[in-house]
Short mmCIF file of C-alpha atoms in Angstrom, two decimals:
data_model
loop_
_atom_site.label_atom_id
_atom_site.label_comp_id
_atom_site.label_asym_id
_atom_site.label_seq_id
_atom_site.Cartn_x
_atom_site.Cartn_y
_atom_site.Cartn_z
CA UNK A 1 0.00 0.00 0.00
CA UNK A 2 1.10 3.35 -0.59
CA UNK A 3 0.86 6.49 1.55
CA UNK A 4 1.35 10.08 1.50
CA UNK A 5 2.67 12.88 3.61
CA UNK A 6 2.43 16.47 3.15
CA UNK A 7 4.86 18.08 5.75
CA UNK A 8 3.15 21.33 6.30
CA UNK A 9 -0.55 21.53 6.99
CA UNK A 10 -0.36 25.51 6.51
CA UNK A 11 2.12 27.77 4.48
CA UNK A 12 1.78 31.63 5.20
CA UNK A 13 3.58 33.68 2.52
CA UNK A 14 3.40 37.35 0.79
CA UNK A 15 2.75 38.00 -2.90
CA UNK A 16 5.57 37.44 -4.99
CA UNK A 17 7.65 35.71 -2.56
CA UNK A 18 8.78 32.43 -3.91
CA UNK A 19 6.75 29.02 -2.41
CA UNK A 20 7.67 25.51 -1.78
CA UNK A 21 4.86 22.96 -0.64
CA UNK A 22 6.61 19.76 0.85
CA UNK A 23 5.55 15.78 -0.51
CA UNK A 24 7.11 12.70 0.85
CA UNK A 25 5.72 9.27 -0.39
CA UNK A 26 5.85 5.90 0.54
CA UNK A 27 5.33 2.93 -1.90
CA UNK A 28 6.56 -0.74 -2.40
CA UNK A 29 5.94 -0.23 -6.28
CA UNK A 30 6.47 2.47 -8.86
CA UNK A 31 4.13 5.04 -8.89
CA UNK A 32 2.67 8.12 -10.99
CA UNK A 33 2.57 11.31 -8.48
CA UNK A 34 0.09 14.35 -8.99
CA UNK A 35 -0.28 17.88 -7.52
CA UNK A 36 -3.89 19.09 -7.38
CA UNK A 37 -5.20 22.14 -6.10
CA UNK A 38 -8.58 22.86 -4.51
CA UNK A 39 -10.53 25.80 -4.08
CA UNK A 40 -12.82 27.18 -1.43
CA UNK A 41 -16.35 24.91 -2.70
CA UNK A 42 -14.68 23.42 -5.66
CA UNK A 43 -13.11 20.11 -6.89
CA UNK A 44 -10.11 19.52 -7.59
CA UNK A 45 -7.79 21.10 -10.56
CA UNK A 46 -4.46 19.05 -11.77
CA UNK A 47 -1.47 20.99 -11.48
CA UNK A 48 1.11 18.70 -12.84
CA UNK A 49 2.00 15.02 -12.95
CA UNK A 50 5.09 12.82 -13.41
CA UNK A 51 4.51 9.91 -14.94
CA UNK A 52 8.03 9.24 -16.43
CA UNK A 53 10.90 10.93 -18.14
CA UNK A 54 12.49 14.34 -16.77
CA UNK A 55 12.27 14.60 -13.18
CA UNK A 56 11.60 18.45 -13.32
CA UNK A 57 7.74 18.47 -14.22
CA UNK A 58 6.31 22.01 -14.78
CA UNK A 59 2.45 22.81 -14.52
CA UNK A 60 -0.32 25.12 -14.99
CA UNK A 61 0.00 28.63 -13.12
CA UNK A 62 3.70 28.71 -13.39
CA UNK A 63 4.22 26.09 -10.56
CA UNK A 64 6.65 22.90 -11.01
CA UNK A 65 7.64 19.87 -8.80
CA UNK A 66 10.50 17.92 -8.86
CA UNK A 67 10.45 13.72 -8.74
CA UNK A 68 13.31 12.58 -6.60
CA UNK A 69 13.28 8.72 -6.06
CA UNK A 70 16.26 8.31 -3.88
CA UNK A 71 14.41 10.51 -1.16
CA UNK A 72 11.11 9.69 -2.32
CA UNK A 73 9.70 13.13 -2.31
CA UNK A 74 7.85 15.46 -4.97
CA UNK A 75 7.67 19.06 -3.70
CA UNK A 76 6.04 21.55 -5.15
CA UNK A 77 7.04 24.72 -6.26
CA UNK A 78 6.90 27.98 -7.67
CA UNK A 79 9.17 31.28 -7.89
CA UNK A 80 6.75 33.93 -7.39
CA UNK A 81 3.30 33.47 -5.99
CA UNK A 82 -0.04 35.55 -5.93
CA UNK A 83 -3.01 36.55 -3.88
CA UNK A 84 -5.19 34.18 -5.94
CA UNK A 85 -2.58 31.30 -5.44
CA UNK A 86 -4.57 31.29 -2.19
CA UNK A 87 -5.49 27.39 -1.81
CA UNK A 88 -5.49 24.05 -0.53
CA UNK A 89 -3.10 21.75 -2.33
CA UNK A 90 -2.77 17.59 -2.05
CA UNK A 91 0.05 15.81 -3.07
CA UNK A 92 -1.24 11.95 -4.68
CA UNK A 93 0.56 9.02 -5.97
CA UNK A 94 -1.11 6.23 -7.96
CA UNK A 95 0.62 2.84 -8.13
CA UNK A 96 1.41 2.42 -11.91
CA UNK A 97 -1.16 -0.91 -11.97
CA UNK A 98 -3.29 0.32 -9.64
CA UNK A 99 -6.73 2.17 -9.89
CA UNK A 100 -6.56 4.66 -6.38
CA UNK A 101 -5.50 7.86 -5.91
CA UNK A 102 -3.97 8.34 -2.74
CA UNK A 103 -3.94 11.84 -1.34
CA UNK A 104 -1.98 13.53 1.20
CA UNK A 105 -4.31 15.64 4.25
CA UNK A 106 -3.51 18.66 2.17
CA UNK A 107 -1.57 22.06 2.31
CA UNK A 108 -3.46 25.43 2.82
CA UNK A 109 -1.49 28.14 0.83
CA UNK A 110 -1.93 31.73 2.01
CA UNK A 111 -0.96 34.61 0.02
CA UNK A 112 -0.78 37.92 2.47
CA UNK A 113 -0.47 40.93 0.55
CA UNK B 1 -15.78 20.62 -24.12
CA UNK B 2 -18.38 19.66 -20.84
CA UNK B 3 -16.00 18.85 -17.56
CA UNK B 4 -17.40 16.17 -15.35
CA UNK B 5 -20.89 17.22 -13.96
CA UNK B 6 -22.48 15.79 -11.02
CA UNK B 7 -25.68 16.15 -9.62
CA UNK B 8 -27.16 17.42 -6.84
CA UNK B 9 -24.79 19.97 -6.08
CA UNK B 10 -25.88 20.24 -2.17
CA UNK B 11 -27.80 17.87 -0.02
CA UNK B 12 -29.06 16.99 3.06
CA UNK B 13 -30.34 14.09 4.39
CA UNK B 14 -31.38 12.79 7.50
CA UNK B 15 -30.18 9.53 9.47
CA UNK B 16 -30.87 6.05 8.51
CA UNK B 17 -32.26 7.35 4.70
CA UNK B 18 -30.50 6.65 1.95
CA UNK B 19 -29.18 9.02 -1.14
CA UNK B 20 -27.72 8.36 -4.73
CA UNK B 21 -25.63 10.60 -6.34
CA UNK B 22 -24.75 10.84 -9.91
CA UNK B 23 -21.62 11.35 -12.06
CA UNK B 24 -21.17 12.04 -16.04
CA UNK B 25 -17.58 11.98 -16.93
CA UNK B 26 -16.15 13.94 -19.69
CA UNK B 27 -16.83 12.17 -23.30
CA UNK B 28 -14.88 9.60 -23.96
CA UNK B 29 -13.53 9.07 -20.67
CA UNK B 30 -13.90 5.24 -19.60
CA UNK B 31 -13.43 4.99 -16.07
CA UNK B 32 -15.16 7.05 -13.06
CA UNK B 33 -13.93 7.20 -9.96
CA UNK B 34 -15.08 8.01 -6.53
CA UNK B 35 -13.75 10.28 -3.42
CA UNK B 36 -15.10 11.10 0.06
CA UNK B 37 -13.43 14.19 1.36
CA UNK B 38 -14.21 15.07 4.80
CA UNK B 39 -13.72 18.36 6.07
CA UNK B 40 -10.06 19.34 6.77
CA UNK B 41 -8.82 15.87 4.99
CA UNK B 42 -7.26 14.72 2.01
CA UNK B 43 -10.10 13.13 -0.22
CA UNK B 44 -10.74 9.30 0.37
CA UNK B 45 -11.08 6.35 -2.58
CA UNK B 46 -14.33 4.73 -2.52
CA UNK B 47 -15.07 2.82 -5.89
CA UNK B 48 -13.85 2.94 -9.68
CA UNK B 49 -15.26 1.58 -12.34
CA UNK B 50 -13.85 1.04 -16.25
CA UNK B 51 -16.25 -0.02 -18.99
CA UNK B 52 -18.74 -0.70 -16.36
CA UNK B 53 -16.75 -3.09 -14.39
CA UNK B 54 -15.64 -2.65 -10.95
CA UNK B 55 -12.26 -1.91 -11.22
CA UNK B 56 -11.42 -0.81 -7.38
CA UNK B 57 -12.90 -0.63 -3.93
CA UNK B 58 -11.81 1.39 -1.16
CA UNK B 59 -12.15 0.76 2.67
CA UNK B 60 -15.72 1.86 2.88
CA UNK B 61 -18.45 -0.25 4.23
CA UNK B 62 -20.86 -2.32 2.68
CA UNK B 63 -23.68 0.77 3.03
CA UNK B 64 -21.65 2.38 -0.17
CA UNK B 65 -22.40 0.85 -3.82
CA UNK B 66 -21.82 2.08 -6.81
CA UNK B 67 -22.65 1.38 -10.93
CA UNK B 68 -21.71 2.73 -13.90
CA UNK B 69 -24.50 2.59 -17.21
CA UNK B 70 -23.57 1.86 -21.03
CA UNK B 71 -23.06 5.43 -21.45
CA UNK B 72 -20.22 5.93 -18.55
CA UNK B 73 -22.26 7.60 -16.22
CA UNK B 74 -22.39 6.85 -12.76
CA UNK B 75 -24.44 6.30 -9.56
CA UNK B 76 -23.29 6.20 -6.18
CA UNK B 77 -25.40 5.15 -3.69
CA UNK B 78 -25.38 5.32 0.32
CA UNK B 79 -27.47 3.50 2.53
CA UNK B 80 -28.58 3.59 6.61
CA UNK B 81 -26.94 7.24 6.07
CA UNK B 82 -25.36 8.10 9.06
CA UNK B 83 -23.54 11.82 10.37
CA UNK B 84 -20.21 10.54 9.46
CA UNK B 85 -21.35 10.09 6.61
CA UNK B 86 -21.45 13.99 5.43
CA UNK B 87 -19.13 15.10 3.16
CA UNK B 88 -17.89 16.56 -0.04
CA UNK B 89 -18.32 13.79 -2.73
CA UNK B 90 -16.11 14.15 -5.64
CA UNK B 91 -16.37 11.78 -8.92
CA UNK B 92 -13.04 11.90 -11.55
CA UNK B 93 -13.42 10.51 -14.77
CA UNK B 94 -9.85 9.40 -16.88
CA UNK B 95 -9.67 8.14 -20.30
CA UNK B 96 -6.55 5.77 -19.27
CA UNK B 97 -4.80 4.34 -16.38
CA UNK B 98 -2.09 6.90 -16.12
CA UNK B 99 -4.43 9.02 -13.96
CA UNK B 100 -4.82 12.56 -14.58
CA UNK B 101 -8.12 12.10 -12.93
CA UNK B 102 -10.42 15.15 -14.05
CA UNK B 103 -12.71 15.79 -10.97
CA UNK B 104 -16.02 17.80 -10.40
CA UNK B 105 -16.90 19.99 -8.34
CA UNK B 106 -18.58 17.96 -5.92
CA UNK B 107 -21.78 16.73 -4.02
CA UNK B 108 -22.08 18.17 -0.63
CA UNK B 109 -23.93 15.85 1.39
CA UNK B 110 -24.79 17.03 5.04
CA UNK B 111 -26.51 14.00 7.59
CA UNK B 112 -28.74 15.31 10.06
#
């Protein structure tokens, strides 16, 4: 079984200061990871994804994560944020034969002017 | 292009009844998924189905069913609700197996 951790439940920046959102994994098999984003009364929105290839995946709204196996972490990130970056994020993995997304409990970004 | 709808958007129900919800995935997506998300947690796997077949079941008890119909829509159904039981329902719909799950927006279901 596979599981996921999101090291900080909250993440209190300012506007254009640069972001990183933390994602460890754990998983006995190879996996596909995901970033998703959620807004206040909405579903979810893919980000990005790594399913193979470069380990440097870049995303929708400037952000990009990086796949590092040896440490088994995909953190998010992105060099300049803004107000309406103001979210909750989940980290998932997906085991490559599997059919479940597994989600982290979620990071709540917070863009202070 | 139509995202994936579901229907109701908001619902509330009181304990021991019983409530379907209902999922159409984008077109041509094959499989539909299923997520409970509490409040304050990351959302939860329930079911998936792929050409109608039950493809994956999460640790949910036997009150939760779910089908999918010829056209790739889907039902989820709860029965002998109870108030753990309230919480943002979320149905993806993928065209493969790599993911990039496409959700809704979401049933709220509130148990009184």
């Amino acid at each position: 079984a596979q599981s996921v951790t999101q090291l900080d439940s909250q993440v209190p920046v300012f506007e254009e200061a640069p972001v990183e959102l933390r994602c460890n994994y754990s998983s006995s098999v190879s996996v596909y990871l995901f970033w998703y984003v959620q807004y206040p009364n909405q579903g979810l929105q893919l980000l990005l994804k790594y399913l193979s290839g470069s380990t440097l995946v870049k995303g929708i709204n400037g952000f990009e994560a990086e796949f590092n196996k040896s440490q088994t972490s995909f953190h998010l990130r992105k060099p300049s944020v803004h107000i309406s970056d103001t979210a909750e994020y989940f980290c998932a993995v997906k085991e490559t034969s599997g059919s479940r997304l597994t989600f982290g409990e979620g990071t709540q970004l917070t863009v202070n002017p | 292009d139509a995202g994936v709808t579901q229907s109701p958007t908001h619902l509330i129900k009181t304990r021991g009844q019983h409530v379907t919800l209902r999922c159409s995935p984008i077109s041509g997506h094959k499989s539909v998924s299923w997520y409970q998300q509490v409040l304050g947690q990351g959302p939860q796997f329930i079911f998936q189905y792929y050409e109608k077949e039950e493809r994956g079941r999460g640790n949910f008890p036997d009150r939760f069913s779910a089908r999918q119909f010829p056209n790739y829509s889907s039902e989820l159904n709860v029965n002998a609700l109870l108030l753990g039981d309230s919480a943002l329902y979320l149905c993806a719909s993928s065209s493969d197996r790599t993911g990039g799950y496409t959700f809704g927006s979401g049933t709220r279901l509130t148990v009184v």
